[in-house]
Coordinates of C-alpha atoms and ligand atoms in Angstrom, one line a residue:
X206 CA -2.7 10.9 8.5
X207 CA -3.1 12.9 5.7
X208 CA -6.0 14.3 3.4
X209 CA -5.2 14.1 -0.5
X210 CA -6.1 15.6 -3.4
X211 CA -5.9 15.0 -7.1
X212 CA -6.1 17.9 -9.1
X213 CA -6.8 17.0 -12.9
X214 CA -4.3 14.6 -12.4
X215 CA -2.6 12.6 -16.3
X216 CA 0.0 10.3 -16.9
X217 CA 0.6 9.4 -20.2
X218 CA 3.4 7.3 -21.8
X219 CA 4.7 7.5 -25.5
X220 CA 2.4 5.6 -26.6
X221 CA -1.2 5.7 -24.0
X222 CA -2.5 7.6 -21.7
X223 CA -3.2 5.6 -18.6
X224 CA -4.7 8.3 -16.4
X225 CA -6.7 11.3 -17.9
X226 CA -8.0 14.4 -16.5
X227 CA -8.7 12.6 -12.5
X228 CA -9.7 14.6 -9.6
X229 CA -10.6 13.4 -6.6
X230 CA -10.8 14.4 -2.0
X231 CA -9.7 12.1 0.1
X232 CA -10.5 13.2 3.8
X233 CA -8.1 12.4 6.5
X234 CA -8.6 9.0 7.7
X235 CA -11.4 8.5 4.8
X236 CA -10.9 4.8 3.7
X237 CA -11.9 4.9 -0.2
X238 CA -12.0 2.5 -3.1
X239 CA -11.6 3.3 -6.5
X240 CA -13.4 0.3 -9.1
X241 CA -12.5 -0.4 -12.3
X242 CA -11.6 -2.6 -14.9
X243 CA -8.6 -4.4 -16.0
X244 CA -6.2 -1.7 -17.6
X245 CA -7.7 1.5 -17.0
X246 CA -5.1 2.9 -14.8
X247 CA -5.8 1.9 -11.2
X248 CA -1.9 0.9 -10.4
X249 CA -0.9 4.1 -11.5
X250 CA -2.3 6.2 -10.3
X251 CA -1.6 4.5 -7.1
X252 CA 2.5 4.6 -8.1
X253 CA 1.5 8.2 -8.7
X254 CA 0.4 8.4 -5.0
X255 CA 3.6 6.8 -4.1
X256 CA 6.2 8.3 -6.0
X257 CA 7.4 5.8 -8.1
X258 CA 5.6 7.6 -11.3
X259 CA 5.7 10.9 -11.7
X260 CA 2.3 12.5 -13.3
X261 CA 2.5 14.1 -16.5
X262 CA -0.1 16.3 -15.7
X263 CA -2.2 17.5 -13.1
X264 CA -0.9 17.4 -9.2
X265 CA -1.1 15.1 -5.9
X266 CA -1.3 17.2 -2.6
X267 CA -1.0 16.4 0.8
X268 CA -2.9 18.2 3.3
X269 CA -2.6 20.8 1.0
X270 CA 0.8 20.8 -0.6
X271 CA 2.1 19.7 -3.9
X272 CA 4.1 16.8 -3.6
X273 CA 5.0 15.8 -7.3
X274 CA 8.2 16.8 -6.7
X275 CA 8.8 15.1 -3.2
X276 CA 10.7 11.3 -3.5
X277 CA 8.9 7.9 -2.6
X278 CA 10.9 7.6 0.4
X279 CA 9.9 11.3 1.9
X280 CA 6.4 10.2 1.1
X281 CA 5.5 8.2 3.8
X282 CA 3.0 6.4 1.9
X283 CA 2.6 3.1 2.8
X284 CA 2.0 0.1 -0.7
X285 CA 0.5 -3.4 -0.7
X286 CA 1.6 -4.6 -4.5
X287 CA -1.0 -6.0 -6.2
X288 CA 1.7 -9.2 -6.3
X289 CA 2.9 -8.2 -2.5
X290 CA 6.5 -8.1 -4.2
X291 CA 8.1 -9.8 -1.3
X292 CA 11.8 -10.2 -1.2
X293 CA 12.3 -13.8 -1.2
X294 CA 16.0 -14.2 -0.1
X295 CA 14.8 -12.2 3.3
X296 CA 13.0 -13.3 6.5
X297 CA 9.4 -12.4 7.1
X298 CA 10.8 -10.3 9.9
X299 CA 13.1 -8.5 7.2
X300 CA 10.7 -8.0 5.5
X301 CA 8.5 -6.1 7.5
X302 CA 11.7 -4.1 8.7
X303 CA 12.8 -3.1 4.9
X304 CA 11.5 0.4 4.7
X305 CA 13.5 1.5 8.0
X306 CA 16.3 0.8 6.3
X307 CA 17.4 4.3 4.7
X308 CA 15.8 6.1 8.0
X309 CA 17.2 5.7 11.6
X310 CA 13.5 4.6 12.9
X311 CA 13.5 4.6 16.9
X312 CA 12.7 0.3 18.2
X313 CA 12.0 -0.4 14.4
X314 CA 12.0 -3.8 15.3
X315 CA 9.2 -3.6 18.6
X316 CA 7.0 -1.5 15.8
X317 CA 7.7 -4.9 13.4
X318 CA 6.4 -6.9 15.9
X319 CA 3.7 -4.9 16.7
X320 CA 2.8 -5.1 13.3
X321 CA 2.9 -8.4 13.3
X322 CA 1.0 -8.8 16.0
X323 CA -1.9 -7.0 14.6
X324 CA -1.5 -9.1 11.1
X325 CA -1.0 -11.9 13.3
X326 CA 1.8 -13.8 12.0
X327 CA 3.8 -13.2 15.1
X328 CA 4.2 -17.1 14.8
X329 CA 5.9 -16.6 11.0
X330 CA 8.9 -14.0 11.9
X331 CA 11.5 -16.3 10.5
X332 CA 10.2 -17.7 7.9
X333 CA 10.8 -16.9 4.2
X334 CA 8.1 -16.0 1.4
X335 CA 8.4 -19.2 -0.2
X336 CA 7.2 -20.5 3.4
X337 CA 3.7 -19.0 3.2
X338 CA 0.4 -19.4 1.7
X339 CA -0.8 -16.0 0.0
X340 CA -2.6 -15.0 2.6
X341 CA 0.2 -15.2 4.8
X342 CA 2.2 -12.9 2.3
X343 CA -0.3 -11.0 2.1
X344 CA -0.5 -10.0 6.0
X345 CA 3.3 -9.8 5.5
X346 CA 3.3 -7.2 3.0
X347 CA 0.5 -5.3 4.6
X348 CA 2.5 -5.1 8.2
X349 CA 5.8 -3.7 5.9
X350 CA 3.4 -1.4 4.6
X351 CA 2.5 0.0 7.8
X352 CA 5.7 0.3 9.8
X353 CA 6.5 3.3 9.4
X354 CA 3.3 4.7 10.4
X355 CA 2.1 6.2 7.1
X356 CA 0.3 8.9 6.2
X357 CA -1.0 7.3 3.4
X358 CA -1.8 3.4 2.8
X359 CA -2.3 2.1 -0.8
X360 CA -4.0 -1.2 -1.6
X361 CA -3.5 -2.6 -5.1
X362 CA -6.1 -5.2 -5.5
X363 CA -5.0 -6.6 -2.3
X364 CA -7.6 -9.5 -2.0
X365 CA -7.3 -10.8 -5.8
X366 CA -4.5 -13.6 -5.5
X367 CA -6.4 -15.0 -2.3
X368 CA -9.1 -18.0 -1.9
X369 CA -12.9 -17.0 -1.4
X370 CA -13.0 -17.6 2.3
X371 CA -9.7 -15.7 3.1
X372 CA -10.7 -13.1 0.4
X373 CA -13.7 -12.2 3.3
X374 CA -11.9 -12.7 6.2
X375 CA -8.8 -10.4 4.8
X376 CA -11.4 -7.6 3.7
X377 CA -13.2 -7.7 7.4
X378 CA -9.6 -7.6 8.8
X379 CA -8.0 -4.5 6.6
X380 CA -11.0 -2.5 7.6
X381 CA -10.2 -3.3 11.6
X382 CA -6.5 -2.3 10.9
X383 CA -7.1 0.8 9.1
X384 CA -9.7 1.8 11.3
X385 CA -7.7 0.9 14.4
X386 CA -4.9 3.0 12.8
X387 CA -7.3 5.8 11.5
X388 CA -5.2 5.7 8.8
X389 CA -5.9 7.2 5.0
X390 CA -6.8 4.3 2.6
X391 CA -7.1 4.1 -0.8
X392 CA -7.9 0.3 -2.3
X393 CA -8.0 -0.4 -5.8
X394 CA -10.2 -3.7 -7.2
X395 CA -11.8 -4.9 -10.4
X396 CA -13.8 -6.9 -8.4
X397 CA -16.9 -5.1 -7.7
X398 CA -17.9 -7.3 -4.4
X399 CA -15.1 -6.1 -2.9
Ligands
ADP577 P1 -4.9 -1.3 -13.9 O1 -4.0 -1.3 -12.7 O2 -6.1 -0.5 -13.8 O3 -5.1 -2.6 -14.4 P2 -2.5 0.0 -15.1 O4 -2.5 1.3 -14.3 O5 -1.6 -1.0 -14.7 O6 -4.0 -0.5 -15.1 O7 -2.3 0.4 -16.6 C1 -3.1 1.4 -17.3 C2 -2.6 1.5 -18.7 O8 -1.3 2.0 -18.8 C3 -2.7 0.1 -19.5 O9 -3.1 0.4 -20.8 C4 -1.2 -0.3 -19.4 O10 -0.9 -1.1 -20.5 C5 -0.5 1.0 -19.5 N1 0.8 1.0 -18.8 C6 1.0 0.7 -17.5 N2 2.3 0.7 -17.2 C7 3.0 1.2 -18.3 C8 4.3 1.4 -18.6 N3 5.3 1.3 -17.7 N4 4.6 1.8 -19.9 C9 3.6 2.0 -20.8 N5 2.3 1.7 -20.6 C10 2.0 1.3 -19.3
MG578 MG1 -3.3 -2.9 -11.6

């Protein structure tokens, strides 16, 4: 669990500035969502949060210390894509496993089914992407997210590609599994409902 700060935070490209002057406290197991419209720079200043962009200005800290300079990987920050980004040629139980890979992760694969367990789609474990309906990919990307116990969880418009009914029950279950996990959430939506 982790408490994060923005401090003044910018990332600008050549040609547009995506994310402009942003500051903002998270509290450690505070569950927050940022809304906004289309464009304005919700999904990066998640892959700020994540590593995969690096700010231009301004600076992320975790519980306190700068970690602009520290890789996605020593992160642990957990992402749900706003497409889920699933590898299609793996198994859902692959999947799940994919972020051990670079880290020797004690009974990786009990934690996957524990995950799955709590996504439930313990019955879906060897099936591929192309095998399940969004909401199904969706639980699958949310359980990879979460196996390595991370500090942080990022949700990029998590709910958007899914059908009204499953849009509620998804949001009712997220806030069970984040609260059950007292993990630090950050969701991004256009969608003002959500
Ligand atoms: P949101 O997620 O809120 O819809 P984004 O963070 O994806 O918005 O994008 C914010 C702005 O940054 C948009 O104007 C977008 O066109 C621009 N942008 C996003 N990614 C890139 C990129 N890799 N290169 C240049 N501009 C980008
Ligand atoms: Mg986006």
């Amino acid at each position: 669990m982790a408490q994060v700060e923005l401090k003044a935070l910018q990332k600008a490209w050549d040609d547009a500035v995506a994310v402009q002057d942003m500051s903002l406290t998270i509290e450690d197991g505070e569950f927050v969502a940022i809304l906004g419209p289309s464009g304005c720079g919700k999904s990066t200043t998640l892959f700020m949060l994540a590593g995969i962009y690096m700010p231009t200005g301004g600076e992320i800290l975790f519980d306190g210390t700068c970690v602009n300079e520290v890789e996605a990987r020593h992160r642990n920050v957990g992402i749900v894509f706003q497409s889920y980004a699933l590898y299609p040629n793996m198994t859902v139980l692959q999947n799940i496993l994919f972020p051990t890979r670079f880290q020797q992760t004690p009974d990786a694969e009990k934690r996957a089914r524990e995950m799955a367990e709590m996504v439930q789609i313990t019955d879906l474990l060897d099936r591929r992407p192309s095998q399940l309906s969004g909401g199904q990919q969706q639980r699958v990307a949310l359980a990879r997210a979460l196996i390595k116990r991370p500090n942080l969880l990022l949700l990029d418009e998590p709910l958007s590609n899914l059908d009204a009914t499953l849009r509620l029950t998804m949001r009712a279950e997220i806030r069970r599994i984040t609260r059950e996990l007292g993990v630090t959430t950050i969701l991004v939506t256009h969608d003002q409902l959500e």
